[in-house]
mmCIF file of C-alpha atoms in Angstrom:
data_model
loop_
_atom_site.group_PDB
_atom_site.id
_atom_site.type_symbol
_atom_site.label_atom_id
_atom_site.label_comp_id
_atom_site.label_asym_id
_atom_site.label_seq_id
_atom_site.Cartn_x
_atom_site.Cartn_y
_atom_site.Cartn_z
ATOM 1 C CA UNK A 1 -18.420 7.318 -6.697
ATOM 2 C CA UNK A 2 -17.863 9.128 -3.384
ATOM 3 C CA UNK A 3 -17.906 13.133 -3.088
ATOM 4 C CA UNK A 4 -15.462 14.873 -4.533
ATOM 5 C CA UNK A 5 -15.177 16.927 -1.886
ATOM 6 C CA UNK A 6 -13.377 14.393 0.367
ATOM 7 C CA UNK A 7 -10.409 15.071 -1.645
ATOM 8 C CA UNK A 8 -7.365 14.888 0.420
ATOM 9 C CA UNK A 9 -5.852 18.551 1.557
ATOM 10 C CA UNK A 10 -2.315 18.919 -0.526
ATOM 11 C CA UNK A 11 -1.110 19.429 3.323
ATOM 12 C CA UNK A 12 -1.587 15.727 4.181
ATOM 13 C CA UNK A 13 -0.304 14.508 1.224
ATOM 14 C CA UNK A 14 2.980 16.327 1.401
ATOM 15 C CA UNK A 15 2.677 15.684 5.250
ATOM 16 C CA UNK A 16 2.934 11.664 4.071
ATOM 17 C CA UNK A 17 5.418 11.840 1.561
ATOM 18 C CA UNK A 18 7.842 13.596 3.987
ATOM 19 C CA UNK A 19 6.611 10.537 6.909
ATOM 20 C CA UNK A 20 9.037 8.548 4.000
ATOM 21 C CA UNK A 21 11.931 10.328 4.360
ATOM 22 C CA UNK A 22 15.246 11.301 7.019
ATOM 23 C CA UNK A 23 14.282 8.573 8.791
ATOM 24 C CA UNK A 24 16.928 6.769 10.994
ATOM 25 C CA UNK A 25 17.542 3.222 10.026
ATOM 26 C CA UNK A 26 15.875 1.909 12.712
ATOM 27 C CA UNK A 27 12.498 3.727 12.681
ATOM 28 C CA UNK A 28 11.041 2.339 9.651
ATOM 29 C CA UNK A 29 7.641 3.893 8.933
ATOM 30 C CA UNK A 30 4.989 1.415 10.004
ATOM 31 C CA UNK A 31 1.512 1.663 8.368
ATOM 32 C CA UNK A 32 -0.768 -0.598 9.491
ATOM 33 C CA UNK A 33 -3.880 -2.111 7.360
ATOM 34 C CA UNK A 34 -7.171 -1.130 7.919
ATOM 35 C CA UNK A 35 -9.455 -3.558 6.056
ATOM 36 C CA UNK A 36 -12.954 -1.880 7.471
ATOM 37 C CA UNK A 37 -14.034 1.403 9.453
ATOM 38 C CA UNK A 38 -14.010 -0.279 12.470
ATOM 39 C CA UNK A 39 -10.261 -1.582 12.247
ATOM 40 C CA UNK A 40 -9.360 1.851 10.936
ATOM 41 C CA UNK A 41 -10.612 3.339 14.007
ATOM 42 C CA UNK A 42 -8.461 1.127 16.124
ATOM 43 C CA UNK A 43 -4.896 1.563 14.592
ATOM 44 C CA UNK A 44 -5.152 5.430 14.919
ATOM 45 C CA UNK A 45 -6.414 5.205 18.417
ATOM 46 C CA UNK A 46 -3.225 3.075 18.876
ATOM 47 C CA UNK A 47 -1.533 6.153 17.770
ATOM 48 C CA UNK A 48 -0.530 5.278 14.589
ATOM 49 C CA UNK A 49 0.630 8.474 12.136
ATOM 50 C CA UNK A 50 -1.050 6.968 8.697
ATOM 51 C CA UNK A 51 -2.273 3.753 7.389
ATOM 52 C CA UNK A 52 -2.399 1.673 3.866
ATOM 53 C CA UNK A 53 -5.255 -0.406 3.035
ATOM 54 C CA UNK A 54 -4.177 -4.240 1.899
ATOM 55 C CA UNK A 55 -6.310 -5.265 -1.159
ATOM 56 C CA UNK A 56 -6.393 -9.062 -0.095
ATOM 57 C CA UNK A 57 -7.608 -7.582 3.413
ATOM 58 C CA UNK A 58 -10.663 -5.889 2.470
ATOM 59 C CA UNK A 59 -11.511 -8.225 0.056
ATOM 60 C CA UNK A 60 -11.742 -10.582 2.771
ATOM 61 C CA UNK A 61 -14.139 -7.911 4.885
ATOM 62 C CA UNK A 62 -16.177 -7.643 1.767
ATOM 63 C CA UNK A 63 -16.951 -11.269 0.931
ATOM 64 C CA UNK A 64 -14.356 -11.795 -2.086
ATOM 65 C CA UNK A 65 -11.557 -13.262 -3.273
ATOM 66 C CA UNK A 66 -8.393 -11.765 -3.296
ATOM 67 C CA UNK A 67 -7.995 -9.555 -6.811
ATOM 68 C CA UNK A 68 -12.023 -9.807 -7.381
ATOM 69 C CA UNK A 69 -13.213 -6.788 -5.372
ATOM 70 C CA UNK A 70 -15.585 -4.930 -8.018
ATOM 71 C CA UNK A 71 -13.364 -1.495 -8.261
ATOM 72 C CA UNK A 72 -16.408 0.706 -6.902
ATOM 73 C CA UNK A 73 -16.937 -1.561 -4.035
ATOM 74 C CA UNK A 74 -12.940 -1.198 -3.451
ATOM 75 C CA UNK A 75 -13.568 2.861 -3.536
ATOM 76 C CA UNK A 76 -16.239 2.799 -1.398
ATOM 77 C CA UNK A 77 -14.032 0.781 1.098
ATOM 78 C CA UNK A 78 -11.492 2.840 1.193
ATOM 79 C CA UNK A 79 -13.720 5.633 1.796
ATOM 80 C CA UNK A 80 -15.355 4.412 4.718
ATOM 81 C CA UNK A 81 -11.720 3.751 6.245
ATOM 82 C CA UNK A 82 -10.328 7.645 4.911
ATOM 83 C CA UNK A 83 -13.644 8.985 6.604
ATOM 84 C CA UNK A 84 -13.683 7.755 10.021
ATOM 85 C CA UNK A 85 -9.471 8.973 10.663
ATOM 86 C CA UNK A 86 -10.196 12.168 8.971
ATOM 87 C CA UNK A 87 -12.225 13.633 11.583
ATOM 88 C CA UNK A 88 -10.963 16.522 14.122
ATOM 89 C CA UNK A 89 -7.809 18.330 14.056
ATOM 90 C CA UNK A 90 -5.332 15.949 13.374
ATOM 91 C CA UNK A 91 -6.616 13.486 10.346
ATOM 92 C CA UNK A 92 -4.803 10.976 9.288
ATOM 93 C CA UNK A 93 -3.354 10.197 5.508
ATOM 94 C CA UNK A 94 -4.746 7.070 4.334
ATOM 95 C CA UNK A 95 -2.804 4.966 1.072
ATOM 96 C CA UNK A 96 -4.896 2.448 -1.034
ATOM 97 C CA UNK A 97 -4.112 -1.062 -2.340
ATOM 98 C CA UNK A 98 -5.920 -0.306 -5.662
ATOM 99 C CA UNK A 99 -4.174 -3.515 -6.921
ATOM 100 C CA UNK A 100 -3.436 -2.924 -10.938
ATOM 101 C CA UNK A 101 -5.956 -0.151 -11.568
ATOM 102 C CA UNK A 102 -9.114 -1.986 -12.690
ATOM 103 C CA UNK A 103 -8.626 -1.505 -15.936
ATOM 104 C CA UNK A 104 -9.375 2.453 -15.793
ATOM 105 C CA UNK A 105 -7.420 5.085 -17.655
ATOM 106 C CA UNK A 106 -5.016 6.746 -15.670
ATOM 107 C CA UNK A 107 -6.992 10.712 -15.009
ATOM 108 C CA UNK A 108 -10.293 8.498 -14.150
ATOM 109 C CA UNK A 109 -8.055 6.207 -11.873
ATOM 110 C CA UNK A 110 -6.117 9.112 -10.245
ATOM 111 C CA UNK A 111 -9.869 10.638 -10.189
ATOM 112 C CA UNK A 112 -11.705 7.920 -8.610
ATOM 113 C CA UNK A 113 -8.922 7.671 -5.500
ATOM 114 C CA UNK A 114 -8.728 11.409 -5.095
ATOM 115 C CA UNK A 115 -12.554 11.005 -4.350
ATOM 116 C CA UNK A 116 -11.936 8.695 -1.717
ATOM 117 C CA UNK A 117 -10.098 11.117 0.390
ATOM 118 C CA UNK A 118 -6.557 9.108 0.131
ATOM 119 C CA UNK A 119 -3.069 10.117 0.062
ATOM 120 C CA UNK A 120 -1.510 7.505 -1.762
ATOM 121 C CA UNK A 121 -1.770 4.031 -3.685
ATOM 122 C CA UNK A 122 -0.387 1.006 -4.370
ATOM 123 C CA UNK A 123 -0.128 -0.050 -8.290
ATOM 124 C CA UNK A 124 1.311 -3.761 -8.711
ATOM 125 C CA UNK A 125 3.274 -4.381 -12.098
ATOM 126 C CA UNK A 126 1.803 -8.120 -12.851
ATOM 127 C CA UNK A 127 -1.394 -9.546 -14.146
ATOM 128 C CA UNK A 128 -3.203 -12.996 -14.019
ATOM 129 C CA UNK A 129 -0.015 -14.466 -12.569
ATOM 130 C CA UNK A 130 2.491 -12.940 -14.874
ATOM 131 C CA UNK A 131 4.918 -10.097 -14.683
ATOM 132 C CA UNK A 132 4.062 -7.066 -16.953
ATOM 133 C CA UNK A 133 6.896 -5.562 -19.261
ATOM 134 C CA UNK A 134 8.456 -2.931 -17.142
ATOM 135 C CA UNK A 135 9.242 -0.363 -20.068
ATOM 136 C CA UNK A 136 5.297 -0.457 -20.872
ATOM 137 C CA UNK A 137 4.020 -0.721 -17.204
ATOM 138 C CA UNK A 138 6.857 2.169 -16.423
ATOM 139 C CA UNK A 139 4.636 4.276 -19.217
ATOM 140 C CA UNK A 140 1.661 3.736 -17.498
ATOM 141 C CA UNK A 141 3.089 4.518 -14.149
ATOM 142 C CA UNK A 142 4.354 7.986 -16.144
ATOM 143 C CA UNK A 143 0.596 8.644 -16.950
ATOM 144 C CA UNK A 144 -0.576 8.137 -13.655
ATOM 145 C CA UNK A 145 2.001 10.560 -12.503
ATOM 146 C CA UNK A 146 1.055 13.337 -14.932
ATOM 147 C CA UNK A 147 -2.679 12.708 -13.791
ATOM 148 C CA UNK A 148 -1.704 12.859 -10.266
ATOM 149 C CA UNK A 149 0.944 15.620 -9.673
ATOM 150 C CA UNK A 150 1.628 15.944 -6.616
ATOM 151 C CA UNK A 151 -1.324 15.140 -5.477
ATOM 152 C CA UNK A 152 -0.744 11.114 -4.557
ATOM 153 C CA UNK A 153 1.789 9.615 -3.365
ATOM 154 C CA UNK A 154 2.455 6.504 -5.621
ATOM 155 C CA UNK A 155 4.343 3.479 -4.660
ATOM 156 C CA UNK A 156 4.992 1.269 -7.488
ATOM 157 C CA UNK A 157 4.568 -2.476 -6.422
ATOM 158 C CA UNK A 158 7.340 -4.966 -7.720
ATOM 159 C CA UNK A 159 6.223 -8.515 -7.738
ATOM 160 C CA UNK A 160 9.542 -10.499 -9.343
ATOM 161 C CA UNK A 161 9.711 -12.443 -5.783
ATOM 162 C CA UNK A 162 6.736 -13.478 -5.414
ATOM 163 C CA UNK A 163 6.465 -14.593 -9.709
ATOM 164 C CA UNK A 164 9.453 -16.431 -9.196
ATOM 165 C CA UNK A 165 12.808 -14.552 -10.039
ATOM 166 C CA UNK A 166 14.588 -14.613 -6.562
ATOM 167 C CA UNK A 167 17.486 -12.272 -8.017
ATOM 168 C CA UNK A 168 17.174 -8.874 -6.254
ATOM 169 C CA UNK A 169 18.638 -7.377 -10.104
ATOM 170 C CA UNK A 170 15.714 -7.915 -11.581
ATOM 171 C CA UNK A 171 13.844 -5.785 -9.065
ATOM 172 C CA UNK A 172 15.922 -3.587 -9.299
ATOM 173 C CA UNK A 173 15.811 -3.088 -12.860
ATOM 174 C CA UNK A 174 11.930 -2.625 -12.583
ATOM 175 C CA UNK A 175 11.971 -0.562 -9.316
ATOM 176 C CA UNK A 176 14.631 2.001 -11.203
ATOM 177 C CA UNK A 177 12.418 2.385 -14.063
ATOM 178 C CA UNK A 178 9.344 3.012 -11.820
ATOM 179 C CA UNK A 179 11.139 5.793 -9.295
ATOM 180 C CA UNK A 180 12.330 7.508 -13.145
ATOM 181 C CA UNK A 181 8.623 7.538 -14.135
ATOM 182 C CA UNK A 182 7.446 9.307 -10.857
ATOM 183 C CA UNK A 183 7.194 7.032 -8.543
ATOM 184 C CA UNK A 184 7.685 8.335 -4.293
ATOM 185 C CA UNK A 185 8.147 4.707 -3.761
ATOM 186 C CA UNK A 186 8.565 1.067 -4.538
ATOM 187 C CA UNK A 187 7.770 -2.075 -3.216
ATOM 188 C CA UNK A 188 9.437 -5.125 -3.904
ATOM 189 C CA UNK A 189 6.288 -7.228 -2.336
ATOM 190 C CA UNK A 190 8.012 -11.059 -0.920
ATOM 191 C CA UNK A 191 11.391 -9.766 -0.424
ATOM 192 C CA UNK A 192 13.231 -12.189 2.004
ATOM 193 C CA UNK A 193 15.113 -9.959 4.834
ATOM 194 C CA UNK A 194 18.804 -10.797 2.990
ATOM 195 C CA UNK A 195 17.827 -9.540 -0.092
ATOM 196 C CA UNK A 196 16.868 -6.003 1.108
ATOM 197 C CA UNK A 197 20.678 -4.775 1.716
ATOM 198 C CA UNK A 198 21.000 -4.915 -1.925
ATOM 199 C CA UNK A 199 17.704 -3.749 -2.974
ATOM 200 C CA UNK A 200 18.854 -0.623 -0.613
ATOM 201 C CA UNK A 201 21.549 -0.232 -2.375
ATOM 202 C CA UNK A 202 20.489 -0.413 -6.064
ATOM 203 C CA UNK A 203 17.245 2.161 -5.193
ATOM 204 C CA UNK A 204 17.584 5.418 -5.589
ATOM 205 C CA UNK A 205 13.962 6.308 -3.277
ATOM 206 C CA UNK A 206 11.929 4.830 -0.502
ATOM 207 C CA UNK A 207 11.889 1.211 -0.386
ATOM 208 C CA UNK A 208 8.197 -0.586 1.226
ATOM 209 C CA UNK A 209 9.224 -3.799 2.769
ATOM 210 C CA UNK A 210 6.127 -6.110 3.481
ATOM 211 C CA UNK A 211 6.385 -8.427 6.530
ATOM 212 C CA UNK A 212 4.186 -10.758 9.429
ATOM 213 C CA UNK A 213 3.306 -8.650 12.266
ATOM 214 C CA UNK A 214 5.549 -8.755 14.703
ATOM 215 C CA UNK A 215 6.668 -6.313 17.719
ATOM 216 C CA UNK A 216 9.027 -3.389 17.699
ATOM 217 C CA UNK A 217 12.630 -5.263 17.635
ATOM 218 C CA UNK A 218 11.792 -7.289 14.272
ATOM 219 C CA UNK A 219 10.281 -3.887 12.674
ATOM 220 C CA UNK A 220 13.763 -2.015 13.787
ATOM 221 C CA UNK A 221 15.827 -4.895 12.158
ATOM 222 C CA UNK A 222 14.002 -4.496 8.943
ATOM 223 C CA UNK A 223 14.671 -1.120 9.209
ATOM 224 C CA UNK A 224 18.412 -1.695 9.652
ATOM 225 C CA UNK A 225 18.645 -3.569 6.502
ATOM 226 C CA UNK A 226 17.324 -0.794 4.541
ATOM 227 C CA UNK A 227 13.181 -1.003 4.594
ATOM 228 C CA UNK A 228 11.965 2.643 4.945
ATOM 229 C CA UNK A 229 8.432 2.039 5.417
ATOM 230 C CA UNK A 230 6.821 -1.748 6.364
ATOM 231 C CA UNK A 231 3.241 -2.928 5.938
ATOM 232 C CA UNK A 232 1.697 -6.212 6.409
ATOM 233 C CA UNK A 233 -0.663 -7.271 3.793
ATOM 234 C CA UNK A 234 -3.407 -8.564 5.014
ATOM 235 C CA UNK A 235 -1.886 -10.292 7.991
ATOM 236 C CA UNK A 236 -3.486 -7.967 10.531
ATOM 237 C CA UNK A 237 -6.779 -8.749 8.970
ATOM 238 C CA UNK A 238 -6.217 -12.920 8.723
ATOM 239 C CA UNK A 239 -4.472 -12.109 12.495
ATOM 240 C CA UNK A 240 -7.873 -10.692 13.780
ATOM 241 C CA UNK A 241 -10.030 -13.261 12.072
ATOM 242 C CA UNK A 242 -7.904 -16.068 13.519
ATOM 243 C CA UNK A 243 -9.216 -14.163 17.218
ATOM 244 C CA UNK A 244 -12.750 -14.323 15.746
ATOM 245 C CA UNK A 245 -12.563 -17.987 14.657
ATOM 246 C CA UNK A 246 -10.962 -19.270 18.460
ATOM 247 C CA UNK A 247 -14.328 -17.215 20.148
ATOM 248 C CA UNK A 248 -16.501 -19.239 17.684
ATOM 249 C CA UNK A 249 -14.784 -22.249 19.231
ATOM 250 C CA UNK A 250 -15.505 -21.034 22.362
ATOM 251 C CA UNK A 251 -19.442 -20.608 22.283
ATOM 252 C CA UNK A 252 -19.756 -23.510 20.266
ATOM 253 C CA UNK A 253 -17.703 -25.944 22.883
#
């Protein structure tokens, strides 16, 4: 487990939560993915406000498949990346894919990411391929809160898209229940662009909207539909690897 005392300050974490709100519709907050130190490093000299770790991306960076990162080597990761932007005057709030918790109760969860130094997390509502019951996972998501304060921002992952149910309702549904158990935010993670009007409409809260990268125009347009904040997964990750595999290429030919 990391130190304790790279506990985020309760300034950045307020200083993120308000990043997610009275924002005009098209100035979506983008957070980039850091999967390593090194990448990390690279979006904030970019000039990027905060990031969010993708799961599937340091996975990748570690050697594993997506969803079988051992939880302390996921800490640890996150760490690394929370250390390197937190340096100087002006450090800057990292949120962590922590995927469905590992297992842990919610105070040694909450816990274990306050060590890491971030502001935030991502907690996804299905298991082994299969939605979880939103009254019981909305519970657990109450839990985390009282753990937590205000000292995380949480936003509550929604995967009915990508399990199958292409009616926006049923997000809904779940996303509602997640924002009344504490929740700053939810993500309805596989969205397609037409179905965000409505999910704008039927959430009371920040809405994450996941997406390829792309340049400026396509992250406005998102923003226009209703996405308050977008990240990418871990396309920025597969996007640099892709660079990586076309130099191998290159010395071998």
């Amino acid at each position: 487990m990391t130190s304790p005392s790279q506990a985020p300050a309760p300034g950045l974490v307020a200083a993120f939560r308000a990043l997610h709100h009275d924002r005009a519709p098209e100035d979506p907050l983008v957070l980039p993915g850091p999967w390593d130190a090194g990448s990390a490093r690279v979006f904030v000299e970019a000039g990027f406000t905060a990031l969010a770790t993708p799961s599937a991306g340091v996975a990748a960076s570690l050697g594993y498949e997506d969803g079988a990162t051992p939880p302390d080597e996921m800490f640890a990761a996150v760490a690394r990346i929370v250390r390197v932007v937190s340096t100087g005057d002006r450090p800057v709030p990292v949120s962590a894919d922590i995927e469905g918790g590992y297992g842990l109760a919610p105070a040694e969860l909450v816990e274990r990411l306050l060590d890491t130094g971030a502001v935030g997390c991502n907690l996804e509502d299905s298991a082994d391929g299969a939605l979880k019951d939103p009254h019981r996972h909305a519970e657990w998501l109450a839990e985390v809160r009282a753990a937590a304060g205000e000292r995380l921002f949480v936003n509550a992952r929604v995967d009915t898209f990508i399990r199958g149910v292409a009616d926006p309702a049923e997000a809904i549904v779940r996303a509602r229940l997640y924002v009344a158990a504490g929740a700053d935010c939810v993500y309805p993670i596989g969205a397609p662009p037409e179905a965000i009007p409505a999910l704008r409409a039927g959430i009371d809260g920040p809405v994450n909207v996941g997406a390829a990268p792309g340049g400026a125009a396509k992250l406005a347009e998102l923003g226009r539909l209703g996405a308050t904040r977008v990240t990418f997964g871990p396309g920025l990750q597969r996007q640099a690897m892709a660079a990586v595999r076309e130099g191998a290429a290159r010395l071998r030919s």
